[in-house]
Amino acid sequence: GDSVTQMEGPVTLSEEAFLTINCTYTATGYPSLFWYVQYPGEGLQLLLKATKADDKGSNKGFEATYRKETTSFHLEKGSVQVSDSAVYFCALKESNYQLIWGAGTKLIIKP
Amino acid sequence: DTAVSQTPKYLVTQMGNDKSIKCEQNLGHDTMYWYKQDSKKFLKIMFSYNNKELIINETVPNRFSPKSPDKAHLNLHINSLELGDSAVYFCASSPGQGGTDTQYFGPGTRLTVL
């Protein structure tokens, strides 16, 4: 069945560092791919998404490119801030099936 | 205006009690969900309803019973609470079941069973 694998956390970086959180997937069809973010004490919210191969999703300085050849959707940001500290979830969805979630990666940014 | 709201935000109760969590969305969405998030932040889908019809019912003890009186509401009733039920429960909604549909989450209900 479909699955999503994320790098284990926590990931700890200093402010202004470059961020990569790896996400790879397995799917039988052509899924859409998502990154959701959960700030402390809150529910999840969509960060970005991509619906087909080679699409790039971007929001708040974060980017991720849908790479079918490597079945990946890595999350990147050029310069992180303390306010980016959160848990990041990679997910995939095929139409009429449930959203498949990664295990989440906790990101800690130190001033 | 809150898009997806849940009540209560915190719930502390004794083992063996019965409790309910309410969820409402004002987005006009057709599909609603209940998730359980454990202490390691792992998310597990419990139920999904589309237009008041149950479409996903994962392996969840039958002590958990969802009820959807209309497509804007999906409540979760839990009988005979156990210690292992302690978690954060999230309600979510989406426009439909399409592959590109974004899910919108409520703020969560932190359930503590003593």
Coordinates of N, CA and C in Angstrom, one line a residue:
Chain A
G1 N 0.8 -1.2 0.0 CA 0.0 0.0 0.0 C 0.9 1.3 0.0
D2 N 0.2 2.4 -0.1 CA 0.9 3.7 -0.1 C 1.5 3.9 1.2
S3 N 2.7 4.7 1.2 CA 3.3 5.0 2.5 C 4.2 6.3 2.3
V4 N 4.5 6.9 3.4 CA 5.3 8.1 3.5 C 6.4 7.9 4.5
T5 N 7.6 8.2 4.2 CA 8.7 8.1 5.1 C 9.4 9.5 5.3
Q6 N 9.5 10.0 6.5 CA 10.1 11.2 6.8 C 11.4 11.0 7.6
M7 N 12.3 11.9 7.5 CA 13.5 11.8 8.4 C 13.0 12.0 9.8
E8 N 13.7 11.3 10.7 CA 13.4 11.3 12.1 C 13.9 12.6 12.7
G9 N 13.2 13.1 13.7 CA 13.7 14.3 14.4 C 14.1 14.0 15.8
P10 N 14.3 15.0 16.6 CA 14.2 16.4 16.2 C 15.4 16.8 15.4
V11 N 15.1 17.8 14.5 CA 16.1 18.5 13.8 C 16.4 19.8 14.5
T12 N 17.6 20.1 14.9 CA 17.9 21.3 15.6 C 18.9 22.1 14.8
L13 N 18.5 23.4 14.5 CA 19.3 24.3 13.7 C 19.4 25.6 14.4
S14 N 20.4 26.4 14.0 CA 20.5 27.8 14.4 C 19.7 28.7 13.5
E15 N 19.3 29.8 14.0 CA 18.6 30.8 13.1 C 19.4 31.1 11.9
E16 N 18.7 31.3 10.8 CA 19.3 31.6 9.5 C 20.0 30.4 8.8
A17 N 20.0 29.3 9.4 CA 20.5 28.1 8.7 C 19.6 27.6 7.6
F18 N 20.2 26.8 6.7 CA 19.4 26.2 5.6 C 18.8 24.9 6.1
L19 N 17.5 24.7 5.7 CA 16.7 23.6 6.2 C 16.4 22.6 5.1
T20 N 16.6 21.4 5.3 CA 16.0 20.3 4.5 C 15.4 19.3 5.4
I21 N 14.1 18.9 5.1 CA 13.5 17.8 5.8 C 13.1 16.8 4.7
N22 N 13.7 15.6 4.7 CA 13.5 14.7 3.7 C 12.2 13.9 3.8
C23 N 11.6 13.7 2.6 CA 10.3 12.9 2.6 C 10.3 12.1 1.3
T24 N 10.1 10.8 1.5 CA 10.0 9.9 0.3 C 8.7 9.2 0.4
Y25 N 8.2 8.7 -0.7 CA 6.9 8.0 -0.7 C 6.9 6.8 -1.6
T26 N 5.9 6.0 -1.3 CA 5.5 4.9 -2.3 C 4.1 5.0 -2.6
A27 N 3.7 4.9 -3.8 CA 2.3 5.0 -4.2 C 2.1 4.2 -5.5
T28 N 0.8 3.7 -5.6 CA 0.5 2.9 -6.7 C 0.0 3.7 -7.9
G29 N -0.5 4.9 -7.6 CA -1.0 5.8 -8.7 C -0.3 7.1 -8.8
Y30 N -1.0 8.2 -8.9 CA -0.4 9.5 -9.1 C -0.9 10.4 -8.0
P31 N -0.3 10.4 -6.9 CA -0.9 11.1 -5.7 C -0.6 12.6 -5.8
S32 N -1.3 13.3 -5.0 CA -0.9 14.7 -4.6 C 0.0 14.6 -3.4
L33 N 0.9 15.5 -3.2 CA 1.8 15.5 -2.1 C 1.6 16.8 -1.3
F34 N 1.7 16.7 0.0 CA 1.5 17.8 0.9 C 2.5 17.9 2.0
W35 N 2.8 19.1 2.5 CA 3.4 19.4 3.7 C 2.5 20.2 4.6
Y36 N 2.2 19.6 5.8 CA 1.5 20.3 6.9 C 2.4 20.7 8.0
V37 N 2.1 21.7 8.7 CA 2.9 22.2 9.8 C 2.0 22.3 11.1
Q38 N 2.5 21.9 12.2 CA 1.8 22.0 13.5 C 2.6 22.8 14.4
Y39 N 2.2 24.0 14.7 CA 2.9 24.8 15.7 C 2.5 24.4 17.1
P40 N 3.3 24.7 18.1 CA 3.0 24.2 19.5 C 1.6 24.5 19.9
G41 N 0.9 23.5 20.4 CA -0.4 23.7 21.0 C -1.5 24.0 20.0
E42 N -1.2 23.8 18.7 CA -2.2 24.1 17.7 C -2.5 22.8 16.8
G43 N -3.6 23.0 16.0 CA -3.9 22.0 15.0 C -2.9 22.1 13.8
L44 N -3.0 21.1 12.9 CA -2.2 21.1 11.7 C -2.8 22.1 10.7
Q45 N -1.9 22.7 9.9 CA -2.4 23.5 8.8 C -1.5 23.3 7.6
L46 N -2.1 23.4 6.4 CA -1.4 23.2 5.2 C -0.3 24.2 5.0
L47 N 0.9 23.7 4.7 CA 2.0 24.6 4.4 C 2.2 24.8 2.9
L48 N 2.2 23.7 2.2 CA 2.3 23.7 0.7 C 1.9 22.4 0.1
K49 N 1.6 22.4 -1.2 CA 1.2 21.1 -1.8 C 1.7 21.1 -3.3
A50 N 1.7 19.9 -3.9 CA 2.0 19.8 -5.3 C 1.2 18.7 -5.8
T51 N 0.6 18.8 -7.0 CA -0.4 17.9 -7.4 C 0.1 17.0 -8.6
K52 N 1.2 17.3 -9.2 CA 1.7 16.5 -10.2 C 3.2 16.6 -10.3
A53 N 3.8 15.6 -11.0 CA 5.3 15.5 -11.1 C 5.9 16.9 -11.6
D54 N 7.0 17.3 -11.0 CA 7.8 18.5 -11.3 C 7.1 19.7 -10.8
D55 N 5.9 19.7 -10.2 CA 5.3 20.9 -9.6 C 6.2 21.2 -8.4
K56 N 6.2 22.5 -8.1 CA 6.9 23.0 -6.9 C 5.8 23.8 -6.1
G57 N 5.7 23.3 -4.9 CA 4.9 24.1 -3.9 C 5.7 25.0 -3.1
S58 N 5.2 26.2 -2.8 CA 5.9 27.1 -2.0 C 5.0 28.0 -1.1
N59 N 5.5 28.4 0.1 CA 4.7 29.2 1.0 C 5.6 29.6 2.1
K60 N 5.6 30.8 2.5 CA 6.3 31.4 3.7 C 7.8 31.1 3.6
G61 N 8.3 31.1 2.4 CA 9.8 30.8 2.2 C 10.1 29.3 2.1
F62 N 9.2 28.5 2.4 CA 9.4 27.0 2.2 C 9.1 26.6 0.8
E63 N 9.8 25.6 0.3 CA 9.6 25.0 -1.0 C 9.7 23.5 -1.0
A64 N 9.0 22.9 -1.9 CA 9.2 21.4 -2.1 C 8.8 21.1 -3.5
T65 N 9.6 20.2 -4.1 CA 9.4 19.9 -5.5 C 9.0 18.4 -5.6
Y66 N 7.9 18.1 -6.3 CA 7.4 16.8 -6.5 C 8.3 16.0 -7.5
R67 N 9.1 15.1 -7.1 CA 10.1 14.4 -7.9 C 9.6 13.0 -8.1
K68 N 9.1 12.7 -9.2 CA 8.5 11.3 -9.4 C 9.7 10.3 -9.6
E69 N 10.8 10.7 -10.2 CA 11.9 9.8 -10.5 C 12.6 9.3 -9.2
T70 N 12.6 10.1 -8.2 CA 13.2 9.7 -6.9 C 12.1 9.5 -5.8
T71 N 10.8 9.6 -6.2 CA 9.7 9.5 -5.3 C 9.9 10.3 -4.0
S72 N 10.2 11.6 -4.2 CA 10.6 12.4 -3.1 C 9.8 13.8 -3.1
F73 N 9.7 14.4 -2.0 CA 9.1 15.7 -1.8 C 9.7 16.4 -0.6
H74 N 11.0 16.7 -0.8 CA 11.8 17.2 0.4 C 11.4 18.7 0.6
L75 N 11.3 19.0 1.9 CA 11.0 20.4 2.3 C 12.3 21.2 2.5
E76 N 12.3 22.4 1.9 CA 13.5 23.3 2.1 C 13.2 24.7 2.4
K77 N 14.1 25.3 3.2 CA 14.0 26.8 3.4 C 15.4 27.3 3.5
G78 N 15.6 28.5 2.9 CA 16.9 29.0 2.8 C 17.5 29.6 4.1
S79 N 16.6 30.1 4.9 CA 17.0 30.8 6.2 C 15.9 30.7 7.2
V80 N 16.1 29.8 8.2 CA 15.0 29.5 9.1 C 15.0 30.5 10.3
Q81 N 13.8 30.7 10.8 CA 13.7 31.6 12.0 C 13.2 30.8 13.2
V82 N 13.3 31.4 14.3 CA 12.8 30.8 15.6 C 11.4 30.4 15.5
S83 N 10.6 31.3 14.8 CA 9.2 31.0 14.6 C 8.8 29.9 13.7
D84 N 9.8 29.3 13.1 CA 9.6 28.1 12.2 C 9.6 26.8 13.1
S85 N 9.9 26.9 14.3 CA 9.9 25.8 15.2 C 8.5 25.2 15.3
A86 N 8.4 23.9 14.9 CA 7.1 23.2 14.8 C 7.4 21.8 14.5
V87 N 6.3 21.0 14.3 CA 6.4 19.7 13.8 C 5.9 19.7 12.3
Y88 N 6.6 19.1 11.4 CA 6.3 19.1 10.0 C 5.9 17.7 9.5
F89 N 4.8 17.6 8.8 CA 4.2 16.4 8.4 C 4.2 16.3 6.9
C90 N 4.8 15.3 6.3 CA 4.6 15.0 4.8 C 3.4 14.1 4.7
A91 N 2.7 14.2 3.6 CA 1.5 13.4 3.4 C 1.3 13.2 1.9
L92 N 0.6 12.1 1.5 CA 0.2 11.9 0.1 C -1.3 11.5 0.1
K93 N -1.9 11.8 -1.0 CA -3.3 11.5 -1.2 C -3.6 11.1 -2.6
E94 N -4.2 10.0 -2.8 CA -4.8 9.6 -4.1 C -6.3 9.8 -4.0
S95 N -6.9 10.2 -5.1 CA -8.3 10.5 -5.2 C -9.1 9.4 -4.6
N96 N -10.1 9.8 -3.7 CA -11.0 8.9 -3.1 C -10.4 8.0 -2.1
Y97 N -9.2 8.2 -1.7 CA -8.5 7.4 -0.7 C -8.1 8.4 0.5
Q98 N -7.8 7.8 1.6 CA -7.5 8.6 2.7 C -6.1 9.2 2.6
L99 N -5.9 10.3 3.3 CA -4.6 10.9 3.3 C -3.6 10.0 4.1
I100 N -2.4 9.8 3.5 CA -1.4 8.9 4.2 C -0.4 9.9 4.8
W101 N -0.1 9.7 6.1 CA 0.7 10.7 6.8 C 2.1 10.1 7.1
G102 N 3.1 10.9 7.0 CA 4.4 10.6 7.6 C 4.3 10.7 9.1
A103 N 5.4 10.3 9.8 CA 5.4 10.3 11.2 C 5.7 11.7 11.9
G104 N 6.0 12.7 11.0 CA 6.2 14.0 11.6 C 7.7 14.2 11.9
T105 N 8.2 15.4 11.7 CA 9.6 15.7 12.1 C 9.5 17.0 12.9
K106 N 10.1 16.9 14.1 CA 10.1 18.1 15.0 C 11.3 19.0 14.6
L107 N 11.1 20.2 14.4 CA 12.1 21.2 14.0 C 12.3 22.2 15.2
I108 N 13.5 22.3 15.7 CA 13.8 23.2 16.7 C 14.8 24.2 16.2
I109 N 14.5 25.5 16.3 CA 15.4 26.6 15.8 C 15.9 27.4 17.0
K110 N 17.2 27.4 17.2 CA 17.8 28.2 18.3 C 18.2 29.5 17.9
P111 N 18.0 30.5 18.7 CA 18.4 31.9 18.4 C 19.9 32.0 18.3
Chain B
D1 N -13.7 34.4 11.9 CA -14.6 33.3 12.1 C -13.8 32.0 12.1
T2 N -14.0 31.1 13.1 CA -13.2 29.9 13.2 C -13.8 28.9 12.2
A3 N -12.9 28.3 11.4 CA -13.3 27.4 10.3 C -13.7 26.1 10.8
V4 N -12.9 25.5 11.7 CA -13.2 24.2 12.3 C -13.0 24.4 13.8
S5 N -14.1 24.2 14.5 CA -14.0 24.4 16.0 C -14.3 23.1 16.7
Q6 N -13.7 22.9 17.8 CA -13.9 21.7 18.7 C -14.1 22.1 20.1
T7 N -15.0 21.4 20.8 CA -15.2 21.6 22.2 C -15.3 20.3 22.9
P8 N -14.7 20.2 24.1 CA -13.9 21.2 24.8 C -12.5 21.1 24.3
K9 N -11.7 22.1 24.7 CA -10.2 22.1 24.3 C -9.5 21.1 25.2
Y10 N -9.9 21.0 26.5 CA -9.2 20.1 27.4 C -10.3 19.3 28.1
L11 N -10.0 18.0 28.3 CA -11.0 17.1 29.0 C -10.2 16.2 29.9
V12 N -10.5 16.3 31.2 CA -9.8 15.4 32.1 C -10.9 14.6 32.8
T13 N -10.8 13.3 32.8 CA -11.8 12.5 33.3 C -11.3 11.2 33.9
Q14 N -12.1 10.5 34.6 CA -11.7 9.2 35.2 C -11.9 8.1 34.3
M15 N -11.1 7.0 34.5 CA -11.4 5.8 33.8 C -12.8 5.3 34.0
G16 N -13.3 4.7 32.9 CA -14.7 4.2 33.0 C -15.8 5.1 32.6
N17 N -15.5 6.4 32.6 CA -16.5 7.4 32.3 C -16.8 7.4 30.8
D18 N -17.9 8.1 30.4 CA -18.3 8.3 29.0 C -18.2 9.8 28.7
K19 N -17.6 10.2 27.6 CA -17.5 11.6 27.3 C -17.7 11.8 25.8
S20 N -18.0 13.0 25.4 CA -18.2 13.4 24.0 C -17.3 14.6 23.7
I21 N -16.9 14.7 22.4 CA -16.2 15.8 21.9 C -17.0 16.3 20.7
K22 N -17.2 17.6 20.6 CA -18.0 18.1 19.5 C -17.1 18.8 18.5
C23 N -17.5 18.7 17.2 CA -16.8 19.4 16.1 C -17.8 20.0 15.2
E24 N -17.5 21.2 14.8 CA -18.3 21.9 13.8 C -17.4 22.6 12.8
Q25 N -17.8 22.6 11.5 CA -17.0 23.4 10.5 C -18.0 24.3 9.7
N26 N -17.5 25.5 9.5 CA -18.4 26.5 8.8 C -17.9 26.8 7.4
L27 N -17.2 25.8 6.8 CA -16.5 25.9 5.5 C -17.4 25.4 4.3
G28 N -18.5 24.8 4.7 CA -19.4 24.2 3.7 C -18.8 22.9 3.1
H29 N -17.8 22.3 3.8 CA -17.2 21.1 3.3 C -18.1 19.9 3.4
D30 N -17.9 18.9 2.5 CA -18.7 17.7 2.5 C -18.1 16.6 3.4
T31 N -16.8 16.6 3.7 CA -16.1 15.5 4.3 C -15.5 16.0 5.6
M32 N -15.7 15.2 6.7 CA -15.1 15.5 8.0 C -14.4 14.2 8.5
Y33 N -13.4 14.5 9.4 CA -12.6 13.4 9.9 C -12.3 13.6 11.4
W34 N -12.0 12.4 12.1 CA -11.4 12.4 13.4 C -10.1 11.7 13.4
Y35 N -9.1 12.4 14.0 CA -7.8 11.9 14.1 C -7.4 11.8 15.6
K36 N -6.5 10.8 15.9 CA -5.9 10.7 17.2 C -4.4 11.0 17.1
Q37 N -3.9 11.9 17.9 CA -2.4 12.1 17.9 C -1.9 11.7 19.2
D38 N -0.9 10.8 19.2 CA -0.3 10.3 20.4 C 0.8 11.2 20.9
S39 N 1.4 10.8 22.0 CA 2.4 11.7 22.6 C 3.7 11.9 21.8
K40 N 3.9 11.0 20.8 CA 5.0 11.1 19.9 C 4.6 11.9 18.6
K41 N 3.4 12.5 18.6 CA 2.9 13.3 17.5 C 2.5 12.4 16.3
F42 N 2.4 11.1 16.5 CA 1.9 10.3 15.4 C 0.4 10.4 15.2
L43 N 0.0 10.7 13.9 CA -1.4 10.9 13.6 C -2.0 9.7 13.1
K44 N -3.2 9.3 13.6 CA -3.9 8.1 13.1 C -5.3 8.5 12.8
I45 N -5.7 8.2 11.6 CA -7.1 8.5 11.2 C -8.0 7.5 11.9
M46 N -9.1 8.0 12.4 CA -10.1 7.1 13.1 C -11.3 6.9 12.2
F47 N -11.9 8.0 11.9 CA -13.2 8.0 11.1 C -13.2 9.1 10.1
S48 N -14.0 8.9 9.0 CA -14.2 9.9 8.0 C -15.7 9.8 7.6
Y49 N -16.3 10.9 7.5 CA -17.7 11.0 7.0 C -17.8 11.9 5.7
N50 N -18.6 11.5 4.8 CA -18.8 12.3 3.6 C -20.3 12.5 3.5
N51 N -20.8 13.7 3.6 CA -22.2 14.0 3.5 C -23.0 13.1 4.5
K52 N -22.5 13.1 5.7 CA -23.1 12.4 6.8 C -23.0 10.9 6.7
E53 N -22.3 10.4 5.7 CA -22.2 8.9 5.6 C -20.8 8.5 6.0
L54 N -20.6 7.4 6.8 CA -19.3 6.9 7.2 C -18.6 6.3 6.0
I55 N -17.4 6.8 5.7 CA -16.6 6.2 4.6 C -15.3 5.6 5.1
I56 N -14.8 6.1 6.2 CA -13.6 5.4 6.7 C -13.8 5.1 8.2
N57 N -13.6 3.8 8.5 CA -13.7 3.4 9.9 C -12.5 2.5 10.2
E58 N -11.4 3.1 10.6 CA -10.2 2.3 10.9 C -10.4 1.4 12.1
T59 N -9.4 0.7 12.4 CA -9.5 -0.3 13.5 C -9.5 0.5 14.8
V60 N -10.6 0.8 15.2 CA -10.8 1.6 16.4 C -11.8 0.8 17.3
P61 N -11.5 0.8 18.6 CA -12.4 0.1 19.5 C -13.9 0.6 19.4
N62 N -14.8 -0.3 19.5 CA -16.2 0.1 19.3 C -16.7 0.9 20.5
R63 N -15.8 1.2 21.4 CA -16.2 2.2 22.5 C -16.3 3.6 21.9
F64 N -15.6 3.8 20.7 CA -15.6 5.1 20.0 C -16.8 5.1 19.0
S65 N -17.7 6.0 19.1 CA -18.8 6.1 18.1 C -18.9 7.5 17.6
P66 N -18.7 7.7 16.3 CA -18.9 9.0 15.7 C -20.4 9.2 15.4
K67 N -20.8 10.5 15.4 CA -22.2 10.8 15.0 C -22.2 12.1 14.2
S68 N -22.8 12.1 13.0 CA -22.9 13.2 12.2 C -24.3 13.6 12.0
P69 N -24.8 14.6 12.8 CA -26.2 15.0 12.6 C -26.5 15.7 11.3
D70 N -25.5 16.4 10.8 CA -25.6 17.1 9.5 C -24.1 17.2 9.0
K71 N -24.0 17.7 7.8 CA -22.6 17.6 7.2 C -21.7 18.7 7.8
A72 N -22.2 19.6 8.6 CA -21.3 20.6 9.3 C -20.8 20.1 10.7
H73 N -21.3 19.0 11.2 CA -21.0 18.5 12.5 C -20.6 17.1 12.5
L74 N -19.5 16.8 13.3 CA -19.1 15.4 13.5 C -18.6 15.3 14.9
N75 N -19.4 14.6 15.7 CA -19.1 14.5 17.1 C -18.6 13.1 17.4
L76 N -17.8 13.0 18.5 CA -17.1 11.7 18.8 C -17.5 11.4 20.3
H77 N -18.2 10.2 20.4 CA -18.5 9.8 21.8 C -17.7 8.6 22.2
I78 N -17.2 8.7 23.4 CA -16.3 7.6 23.8 C -16.9 7.0 25.1
N79 N -17.1 5.7 25.1 CA -17.7 5.0 26.3 C -16.5 4.3 27.0
S80 N -16.7 4.2 28.3 CA -15.8 3.4 29.2 C -14.4 3.8 28.9
L81 N -14.0 5.0 29.2 CA -12.7 5.5 28.9 C -11.6 4.7 29.6
E82 N -10.5 4.5 28.8 CA -9.3 3.8 29.3 C -8.1 4.7 29.3
L83 N -7.1 4.3 30.1 CA -5.9 5.2 30.2 C -5.3 5.4 28.8
G84 N -5.3 4.4 28.0 CA -4.7 4.5 26.7 C -5.4 5.4 25.7
D85 N -6.6 5.9 26.1 CA -7.3 6.8 25.3 C -6.8 8.2 25.4
S86 N -5.9 8.5 26.4 CA -5.3 9.8 26.6 C -4.5 10.2 25.4
A87 N -4.8 11.3 24.8 CA -4.2 11.7 23.5 C -4.8 13.1 23.2
V88 N -4.4 13.6 22.0 CA -5.0 14.8 21.5 C -5.9 14.4 20.3
Y89 N -7.1 14.7 20.3 CA -8.0 14.3 19.2 C -8.3 15.6 18.3
F90 N -8.1 15.4 17.0 CA -8.3 16.5 16.1 C -9.4 16.1 15.1
C91 N -10.3 17.1 15.0 CA -11.3 17.1 13.9 C -10.8 17.8 12.7
A92 N -11.1 17.4 11.5 CA -10.7 18.1 10.3 C -11.8 18.0 9.3
S93 N -11.8 18.9 8.3 CA -12.7 18.8 7.2 C -12.0 19.1 5.9
S94 N -12.6 18.6 4.8 CA -12.1 18.9 3.4 C -13.3 19.1 2.5
P95 N -13.1 19.8 1.3 CA -14.2 20.0 0.4 C -14.8 18.7 0.0
G96 N -14.0 17.7 -0.3 CA -14.6 16.4 -0.7 C -13.5 15.4 -0.5
Q97 N -13.5 14.3 -1.3 CA -12.5 13.2 -1.1 C -11.5 13.3 -2.3
G98 N -11.4 14.4 -3.0 CA -10.5 14.5 -4.1 C -9.1 14.4 -3.7
G99 N -8.2 14.0 -4.7 CA -6.8 13.9 -4.4 C -6.1 15.2 -4.1
T100 N -6.6 16.3 -4.5 CA -5.9 17.6 -4.3 C -6.5 18.3 -3.1
D101 N -7.6 17.7 -2.5 CA -8.3 18.5 -1.4 C -7.4 18.7 -0.1
T102 N -7.4 19.9 0.3 CA -6.7 20.2 1.6 C -7.6 19.9 2.7
Q103 N -7.0 19.4 3.8 CA -7.7 19.2 5.0 C -7.5 20.4 6.0
Y104 N -8.6 20.8 6.6 CA -8.5 21.9 7.6 C -8.8 21.4 9.0
F105 N -7.9 21.7 9.9 CA -7.9 21.1 11.2 C -8.5 22.0 12.3
G106 N -9.1 21.4 13.2 CA -9.5 22.1 14.4 C -8.3 22.2 15.4
P107 N -8.5 23.0 16.5 CA -7.4 23.2 17.4 C -7.0 22.0 18.3
G108 N -7.9 21.0 18.3 CA -7.6 19.8 19.0 C -8.3 19.8 20.4
T109 N -8.5 18.6 20.9 CA -9.0 18.4 22.3 C -8.0 17.4 23.0
R110 N -7.5 18.0 24.0 CA -6.5 17.1 24.8 C -7.3 16.4 25.9
L111 N -7.3 15.1 25.7 CA -8.1 14.2 26.6 C -7.1 13.5 27.5
T112 N -7.3 13.6 28.8 CA -6.5 13.0 29.8 C -7.4 12.1 30.7
V113 N -7.1 10.8 30.7 CA -7.8 9.8 31.4 C -7.0 9.4 32.7
L114 N -7.6 9.6 33.8 CA -6.8 9.3 35.1 C -7.3 8.0 35.7

